[in-house]
PDB file of C-alpha atoms in Angstrom:
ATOM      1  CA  UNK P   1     100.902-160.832  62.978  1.00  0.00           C
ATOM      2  CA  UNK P   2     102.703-162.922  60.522  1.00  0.00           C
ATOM      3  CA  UNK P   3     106.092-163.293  59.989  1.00  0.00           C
ATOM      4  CA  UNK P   4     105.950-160.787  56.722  1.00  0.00           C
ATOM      5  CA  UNK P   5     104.254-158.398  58.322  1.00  0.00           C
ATOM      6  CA  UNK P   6     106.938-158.183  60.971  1.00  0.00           C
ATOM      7  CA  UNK P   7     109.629-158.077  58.187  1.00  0.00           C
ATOM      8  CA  UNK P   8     108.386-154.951  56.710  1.00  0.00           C
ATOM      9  CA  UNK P   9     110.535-151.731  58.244  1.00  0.00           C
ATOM     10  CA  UNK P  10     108.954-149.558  60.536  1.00  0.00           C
ATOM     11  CA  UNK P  11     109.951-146.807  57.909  1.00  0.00           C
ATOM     12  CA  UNK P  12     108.040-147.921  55.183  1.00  0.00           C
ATOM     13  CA  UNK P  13     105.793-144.925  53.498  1.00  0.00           C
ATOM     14  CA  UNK P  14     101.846-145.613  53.905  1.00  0.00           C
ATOM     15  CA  UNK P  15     100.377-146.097  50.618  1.00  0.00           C
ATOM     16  CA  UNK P  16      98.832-143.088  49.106  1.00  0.00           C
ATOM     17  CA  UNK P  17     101.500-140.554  50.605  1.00  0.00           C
ATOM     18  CA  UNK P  18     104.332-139.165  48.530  1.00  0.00           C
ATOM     19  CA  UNK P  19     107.528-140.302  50.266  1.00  0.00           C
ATOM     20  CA  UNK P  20     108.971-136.698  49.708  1.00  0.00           C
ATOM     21  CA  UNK P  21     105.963-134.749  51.685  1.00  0.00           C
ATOM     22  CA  UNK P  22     106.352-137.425  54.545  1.00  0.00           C
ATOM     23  CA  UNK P  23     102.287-136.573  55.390  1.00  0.00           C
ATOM     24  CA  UNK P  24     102.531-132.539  55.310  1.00  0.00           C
ATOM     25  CA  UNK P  25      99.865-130.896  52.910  1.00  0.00           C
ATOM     26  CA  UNK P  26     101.232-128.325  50.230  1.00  0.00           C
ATOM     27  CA  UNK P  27      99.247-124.797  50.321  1.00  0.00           C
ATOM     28  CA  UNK P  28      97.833-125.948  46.778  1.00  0.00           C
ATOM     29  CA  UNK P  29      96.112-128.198  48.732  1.00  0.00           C
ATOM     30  CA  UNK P  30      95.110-126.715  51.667  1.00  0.00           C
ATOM     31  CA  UNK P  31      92.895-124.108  49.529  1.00  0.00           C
ATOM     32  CA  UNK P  32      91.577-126.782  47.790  1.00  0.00           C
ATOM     33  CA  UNK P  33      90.301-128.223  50.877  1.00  0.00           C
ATOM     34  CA  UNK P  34      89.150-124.614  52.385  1.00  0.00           C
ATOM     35  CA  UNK P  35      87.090-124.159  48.853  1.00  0.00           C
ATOM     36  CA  UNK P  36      85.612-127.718  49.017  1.00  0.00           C
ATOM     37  CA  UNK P  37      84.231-126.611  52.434  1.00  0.00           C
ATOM     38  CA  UNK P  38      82.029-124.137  51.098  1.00  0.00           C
ATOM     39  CA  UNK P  39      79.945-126.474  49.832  1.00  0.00           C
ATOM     40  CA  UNK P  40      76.975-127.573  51.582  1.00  0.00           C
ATOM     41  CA  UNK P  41      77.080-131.258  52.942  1.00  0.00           C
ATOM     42  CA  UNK P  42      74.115-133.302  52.614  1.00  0.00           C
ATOM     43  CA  UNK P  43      72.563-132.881  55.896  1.00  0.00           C
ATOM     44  CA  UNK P  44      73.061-129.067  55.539  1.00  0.00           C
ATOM     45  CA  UNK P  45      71.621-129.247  52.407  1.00  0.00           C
ATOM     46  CA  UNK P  46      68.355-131.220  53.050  1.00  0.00           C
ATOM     47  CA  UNK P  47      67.871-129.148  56.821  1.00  0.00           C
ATOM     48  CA  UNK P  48      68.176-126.019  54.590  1.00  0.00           C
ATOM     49  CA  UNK P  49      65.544-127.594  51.983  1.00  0.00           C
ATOM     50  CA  UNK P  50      62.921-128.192  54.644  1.00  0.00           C
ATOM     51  CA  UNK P  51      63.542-124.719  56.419  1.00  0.00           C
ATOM     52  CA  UNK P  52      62.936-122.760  53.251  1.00  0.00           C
ATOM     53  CA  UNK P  53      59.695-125.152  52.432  1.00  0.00           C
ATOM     54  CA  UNK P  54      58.376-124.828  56.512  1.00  0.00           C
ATOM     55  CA  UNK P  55      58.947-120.903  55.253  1.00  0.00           C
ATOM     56  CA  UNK P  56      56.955-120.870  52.144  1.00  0.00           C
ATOM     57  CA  UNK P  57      54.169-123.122  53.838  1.00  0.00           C
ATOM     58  CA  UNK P  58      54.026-120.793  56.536  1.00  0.00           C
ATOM     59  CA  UNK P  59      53.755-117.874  54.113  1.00  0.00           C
ATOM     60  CA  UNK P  60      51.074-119.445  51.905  1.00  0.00           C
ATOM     61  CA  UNK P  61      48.932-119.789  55.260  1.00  0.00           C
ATOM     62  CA  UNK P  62      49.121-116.589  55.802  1.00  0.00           C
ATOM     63  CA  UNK P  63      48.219-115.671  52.359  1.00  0.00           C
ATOM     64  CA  UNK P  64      45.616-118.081  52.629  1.00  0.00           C
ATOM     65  CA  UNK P  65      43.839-116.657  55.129  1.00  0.00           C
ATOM     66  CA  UNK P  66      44.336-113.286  54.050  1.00  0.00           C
ATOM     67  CA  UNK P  67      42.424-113.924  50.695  1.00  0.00           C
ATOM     68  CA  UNK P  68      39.789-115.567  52.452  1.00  0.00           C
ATOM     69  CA  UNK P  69      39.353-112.693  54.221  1.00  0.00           C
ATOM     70  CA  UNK P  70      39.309-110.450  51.371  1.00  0.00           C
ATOM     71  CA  UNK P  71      37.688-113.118  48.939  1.00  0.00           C
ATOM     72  CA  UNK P  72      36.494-116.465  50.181  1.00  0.00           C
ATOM     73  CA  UNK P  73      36.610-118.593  46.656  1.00  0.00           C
ATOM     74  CA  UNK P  74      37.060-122.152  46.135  1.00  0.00           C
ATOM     75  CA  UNK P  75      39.210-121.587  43.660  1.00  0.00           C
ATOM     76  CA  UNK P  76      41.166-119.696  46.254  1.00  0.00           C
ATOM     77  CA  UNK P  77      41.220-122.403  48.886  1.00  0.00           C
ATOM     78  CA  UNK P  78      42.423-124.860  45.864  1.00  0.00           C
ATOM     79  CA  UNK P  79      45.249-122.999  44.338  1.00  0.00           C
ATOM     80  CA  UNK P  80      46.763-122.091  48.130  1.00  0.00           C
ATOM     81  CA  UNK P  81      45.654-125.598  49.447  1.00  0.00           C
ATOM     82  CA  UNK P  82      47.751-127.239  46.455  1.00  0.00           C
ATOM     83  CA  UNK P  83      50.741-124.924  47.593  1.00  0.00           C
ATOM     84  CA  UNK P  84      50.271-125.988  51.080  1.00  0.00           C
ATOM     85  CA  UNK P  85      50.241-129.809  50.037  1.00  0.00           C
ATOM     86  CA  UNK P  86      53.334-128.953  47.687  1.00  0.00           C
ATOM     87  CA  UNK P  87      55.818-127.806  50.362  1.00  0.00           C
ATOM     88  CA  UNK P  88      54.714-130.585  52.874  1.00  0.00           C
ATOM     89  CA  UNK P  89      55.806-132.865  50.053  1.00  0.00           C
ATOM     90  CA  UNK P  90      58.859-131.278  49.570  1.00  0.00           C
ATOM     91  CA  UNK P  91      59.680-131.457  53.239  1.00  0.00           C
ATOM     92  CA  UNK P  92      59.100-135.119  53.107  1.00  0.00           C
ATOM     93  CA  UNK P  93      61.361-135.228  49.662  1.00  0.00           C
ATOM     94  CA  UNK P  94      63.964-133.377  51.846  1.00  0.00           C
ATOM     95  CA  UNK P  95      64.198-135.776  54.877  1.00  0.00           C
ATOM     96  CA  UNK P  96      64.173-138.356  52.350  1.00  0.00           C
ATOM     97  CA  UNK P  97      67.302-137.404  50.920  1.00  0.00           C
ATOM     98  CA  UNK P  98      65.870-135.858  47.544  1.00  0.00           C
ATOM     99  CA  UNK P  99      66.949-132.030  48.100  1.00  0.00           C
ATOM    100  CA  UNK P 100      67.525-131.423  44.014  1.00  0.00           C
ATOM    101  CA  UNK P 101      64.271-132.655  43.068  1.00  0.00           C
ATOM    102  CA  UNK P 102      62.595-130.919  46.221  1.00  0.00           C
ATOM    103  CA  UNK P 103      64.017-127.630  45.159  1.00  0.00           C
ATOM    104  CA  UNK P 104      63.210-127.811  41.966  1.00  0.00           C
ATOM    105  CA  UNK P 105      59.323-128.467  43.101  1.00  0.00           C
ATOM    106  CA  UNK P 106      59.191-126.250  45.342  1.00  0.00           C
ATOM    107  CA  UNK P 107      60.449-123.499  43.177  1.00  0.00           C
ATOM    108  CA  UNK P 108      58.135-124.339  40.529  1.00  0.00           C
ATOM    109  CA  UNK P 109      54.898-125.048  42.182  1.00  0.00           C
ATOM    110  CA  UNK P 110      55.428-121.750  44.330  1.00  0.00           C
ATOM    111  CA  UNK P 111      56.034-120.037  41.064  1.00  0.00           C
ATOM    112  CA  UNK P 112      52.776-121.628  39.668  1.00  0.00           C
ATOM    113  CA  UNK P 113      50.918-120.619  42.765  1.00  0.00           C
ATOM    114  CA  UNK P 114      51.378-117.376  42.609  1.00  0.00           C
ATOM    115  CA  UNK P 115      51.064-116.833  38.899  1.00  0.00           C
ATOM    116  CA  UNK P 116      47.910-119.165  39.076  1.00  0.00           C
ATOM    117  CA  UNK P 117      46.430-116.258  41.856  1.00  0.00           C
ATOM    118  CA  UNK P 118      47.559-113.154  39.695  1.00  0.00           C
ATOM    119  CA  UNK P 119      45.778-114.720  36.133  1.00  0.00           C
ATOM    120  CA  UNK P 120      42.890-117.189  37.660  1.00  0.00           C
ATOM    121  CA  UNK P 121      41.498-115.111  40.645  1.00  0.00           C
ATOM    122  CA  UNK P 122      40.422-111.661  40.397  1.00  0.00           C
TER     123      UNK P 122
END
């Protein structure tokens, strides 16, 4: 320690506090804090991103194999294969840190899956 660092009072404020709250939050600020909470953190965020994509790739499997069943087409192996390949990537967007650009693939390429089934195979 130097010698000005031993010349400042003990009582001095921290910077960043207001001298009059002497450290206690106001309740403006505590809900404030409670309604920033509510937000998802990052790591919520991207396990909730690869969750809802391990979902939808589970579900396309099983529509997969249900349509083979009913209908083996190529066409039907493409469009479901495509929406199989589509939510690995997005899992791999997600652990990667990309969650807004995952969703928004994942939402649209499922979207385009199904439509794709309902107009291109009958």
């Amino acid at each position: 320690m130097s010698t000005s660092d031993q010349d400042q009072s003990v009582d001095t404020p921290i910077a960043g506090l207001d001298s009059d709250t002497n450290g206690t939050e106001t309740d403006a600020e505590v809900e404030e804090a409670e309604a920033g909470d509510r937000r998802l953190t990052p790591r919520q965020a991207r396990r909730l991103r690869i969750v809802l994509s391990s979902v939808g790739m589970a579900a396309m499997a099983v529509v997969l194999a249900l349509r083979i069943a009913s209908r083996s087409s190529v066409l039907v192996v493409g469009v479901y294969g495509l929406a199989l390949i589509l939510c690995g990537i997005v899992i791999e967007l997600s652990r990667n840190g990309r969650t807004r650009l995952g969703s928004w693939l994942l939402a649209v390429g499922l979207v385009a899956a199904i439509g794709s089934d309902w107009l291109l195979i009958p």
